[in-house]
Amino acid sequence: MSTSPELLPLLAGDAEQVAPLLLGAVLRHGDVAVRLTEVEAYAGQDDPGSHAYRGPTPRTEVMFGPAGRLYTYFSYGMHVCANVVVGPEGRAAAVLLRAGEVVEGVELARSRRPRSSERDLARGPARLCQALGIGLEHGGGDLVSGPVRLHPGEPPREWESGPRVGLRGAPDRPWRFWLPGERSVSTYRPAVPRRPR
């Protein structure tokens, strides 16, 4: 499996165009590899659902390029989630890695998630990072030459799309993409509306 020069041209387009092309790609960290079955696109300053909507911050700076870097962040102050930075340098965009199937290193992934069923080992963005052993320290890493590597797969023959999970900003954009029939795809949950104070 090659980490190849073909990865970077694949990541050069807009987030919503690149995202479905990552379905079936393999993310590897050490001895664990996950085949991606579900992703979400985030279009930076053009997207109220994106962390980079209000411009660069120390946390989101990596999203502004170059493509092919890993953007990691804490969700709810306790779970790490990972994104692939895409698009032209200077314009923030990323694809959230929502779910996948562990295809190598199942025993090591299980040791990191001991109470999980095989279906749930990497089902959901935080679980995917736990199974792979990805932490905040991997943020900014090069997905071609760094410790976490992305290997393009065969372009998917078909995929489905729908609203992103749990978003209040731009909740109706159909920028969640998944491989139909995959057990590891997460359950869709809309955002809970905020109550007026």
XYZ file of C-alpha atoms in Angstrom:
197
model
C 0.000 0.000 0.000
C 1.685 3.229 -1.069
C 1.518 6.637 0.551
C 1.831 8.334 -2.664
C 2.279 11.512 -4.551
C -1.256 10.845 -5.906
C -2.662 11.721 -2.451
C -2.006 15.461 -2.745
C -3.793 15.996 -6.092
C -6.730 14.048 -4.634
C -6.940 16.542 -1.744
C -6.676 19.693 -3.871
C -10.397 20.261 -4.504
C -13.179 21.779 -2.426
C -14.042 19.914 0.777
C -17.452 18.735 -0.420
C -15.884 17.335 -3.608
C -12.922 15.671 -1.898
C -14.868 14.150 1.011
C -16.630 11.305 -0.851
C -13.366 10.421 -2.624
C -11.840 9.589 0.776
C -14.397 6.839 1.353
C -12.507 3.557 1.162
C -9.136 5.216 1.814
C -7.045 3.751 4.649
C -5.728 5.775 7.583
C -2.777 4.140 9.333
C -0.969 4.901 12.579
C 1.630 2.343 13.582
C 0.194 -1.171 13.504
C -3.476 -0.140 13.222
C -5.187 0.709 9.936
C -8.780 1.865 9.414
C -10.685 1.876 6.114
C -12.825 5.031 6.054
C -16.572 4.484 5.688
C -17.969 7.890 6.728
C -16.693 11.471 6.465
C -17.984 15.063 6.674
C -16.900 18.126 4.683
C -16.216 21.544 6.268
C -15.630 24.592 4.067
C -13.886 26.989 6.439
C -14.886 30.642 6.222
C -17.769 29.801 3.860
C -19.271 27.367 6.353
C -20.893 28.310 9.704
C -20.396 24.696 10.827
C -16.605 24.932 10.505
C -14.143 25.749 13.293
C -12.463 28.146 10.831
C -15.627 30.118 10.025
C -14.392 33.233 11.847
C -10.868 33.051 10.445
C -7.566 31.625 11.643
C -6.844 31.010 15.319
C -3.942 29.134 16.914
C -6.181 26.046 16.984
C -7.395 26.262 13.357
C -4.257 27.606 11.659
C -3.422 24.176 10.192
C -6.764 24.172 8.331
C -5.522 27.020 6.150
C -3.104 24.696 4.401
C -1.275 23.097 2.890
C -3.526 20.168 1.997
C -2.516 16.757 3.311
C -2.060 17.737 6.956
C -3.925 16.356 9.945
C -6.157 18.724 11.949
C -6.958 17.396 15.435
C -9.124 18.956 18.138
C -10.793 18.171 21.440
C -14.533 17.536 21.299
C -16.443 18.297 24.522
C -13.081 18.763 26.228
C -12.303 15.051 26.366
C -12.343 13.313 22.964
C -9.871 13.826 20.115
C -11.256 14.024 16.566
C -9.227 14.099 13.335
C -9.643 15.838 9.980
C -7.763 15.830 6.685
C -6.893 19.354 5.494
C -7.943 19.820 1.859
C -8.159 22.522 -0.817
C -5.791 25.302 -1.843
C -3.410 26.785 0.709
C -4.789 29.893 2.393
C -8.438 28.803 2.228
C -9.449 26.732 5.235
C -11.160 23.432 4.513
C -11.089 19.981 6.049
C -12.788 16.603 6.018
C -13.761 15.100 9.373
C -13.034 11.373 9.619
C -16.290 10.160 11.171
C -16.049 6.369 11.058
C -14.293 3.361 9.633
C -13.579 -0.350 9.809
C -10.384 -1.589 11.475
C -8.654 -3.650 8.769
C -5.280 -4.214 10.470
C -4.223 -4.303 14.105
C -7.633 -5.331 15.459
C -6.186 -6.676 18.724
C -4.288 -3.439 19.435
C -7.402 -1.394 18.592
C -9.412 -3.592 20.979
C -6.868 -3.017 23.752
C -7.429 0.730 23.335
C -11.229 0.281 23.349
C -11.712 -2.815 25.529
C -15.463 -2.502 26.073
C -16.274 -1.937 22.415
C -17.885 -4.351 19.974
C -16.050 -4.960 16.701
C -18.654 -2.843 14.890
C -18.005 0.084 17.243
C -14.179 -0.042 17.335
C -13.886 2.967 14.989
C -17.554 3.995 14.648
C -17.668 7.720 15.404
C -14.865 10.296 15.153
C -13.577 9.964 18.741
C -13.638 6.166 18.636
C -11.757 6.190 15.340
C -8.974 8.258 16.939
C -8.895 6.039 20.036
C -8.615 2.878 17.932
C -5.737 4.390 15.955
C -4.018 5.945 18.984
C -4.269 9.464 17.498
C -3.915 12.357 19.957
C -3.731 16.141 19.808
C 0.033 15.829 19.424
C -0.476 14.429 15.916
C -2.160 17.655 14.751
C -0.317 19.339 11.887
C 1.350 16.074 10.840
C 2.018 15.361 7.172
C -0.261 12.531 6.008
C 2.263 11.471 3.351
C 5.407 11.244 5.501
C 4.297 11.646 9.140
C 3.428 9.023 11.749
C -0.256 9.075 10.711
C -0.588 8.302 6.998
C -3.444 8.333 4.543
C -3.442 5.797 1.694
C -5.884 6.472 -1.157
C -8.242 3.627 -1.966
C -10.205 2.751 -5.062
C -12.704 5.550 -5.742
C -16.070 4.407 -4.348
C -18.598 3.254 -6.936
C -21.437 4.674 -4.895
C -22.002 6.605 -1.718
C -24.824 8.295 0.103
C -24.973 11.791 1.563
C -27.031 13.717 4.065
C -26.846 16.424 6.742
C -23.828 16.567 9.024
C -24.225 15.254 12.563
C -25.124 17.549 15.474
C -24.551 20.916 13.765
C -26.381 24.159 14.498
C -24.456 26.114 11.834
C -25.563 25.191 8.274
C -27.301 22.023 9.525
C -28.979 21.194 6.203
C -25.936 20.992 3.939
C -25.746 17.365 2.724
C -22.018 17.142 3.413
C -21.909 13.897 5.365
C -20.908 11.051 3.057
C -20.911 7.332 3.760
C -20.581 3.955 2.089
C -24.014 2.296 1.994
C -24.418 -0.973 3.859
C -21.353 -0.498 6.108
C -21.964 -1.504 9.733
C -19.435 1.034 11.029
C -21.367 4.090 9.760
C -22.601 6.147 12.715
C -26.209 6.929 13.527
C -27.406 10.342 12.358
C -28.324 12.764 15.143
C -29.446 16.338 14.444
C -28.291 19.161 16.684
C -30.342 19.858 19.807
C -31.808 23.372 19.449
C -30.549 25.901 21.977
C -33.198 27.240 24.343
C -33.493 31.022 24.530
C -32.276 32.459 27.833
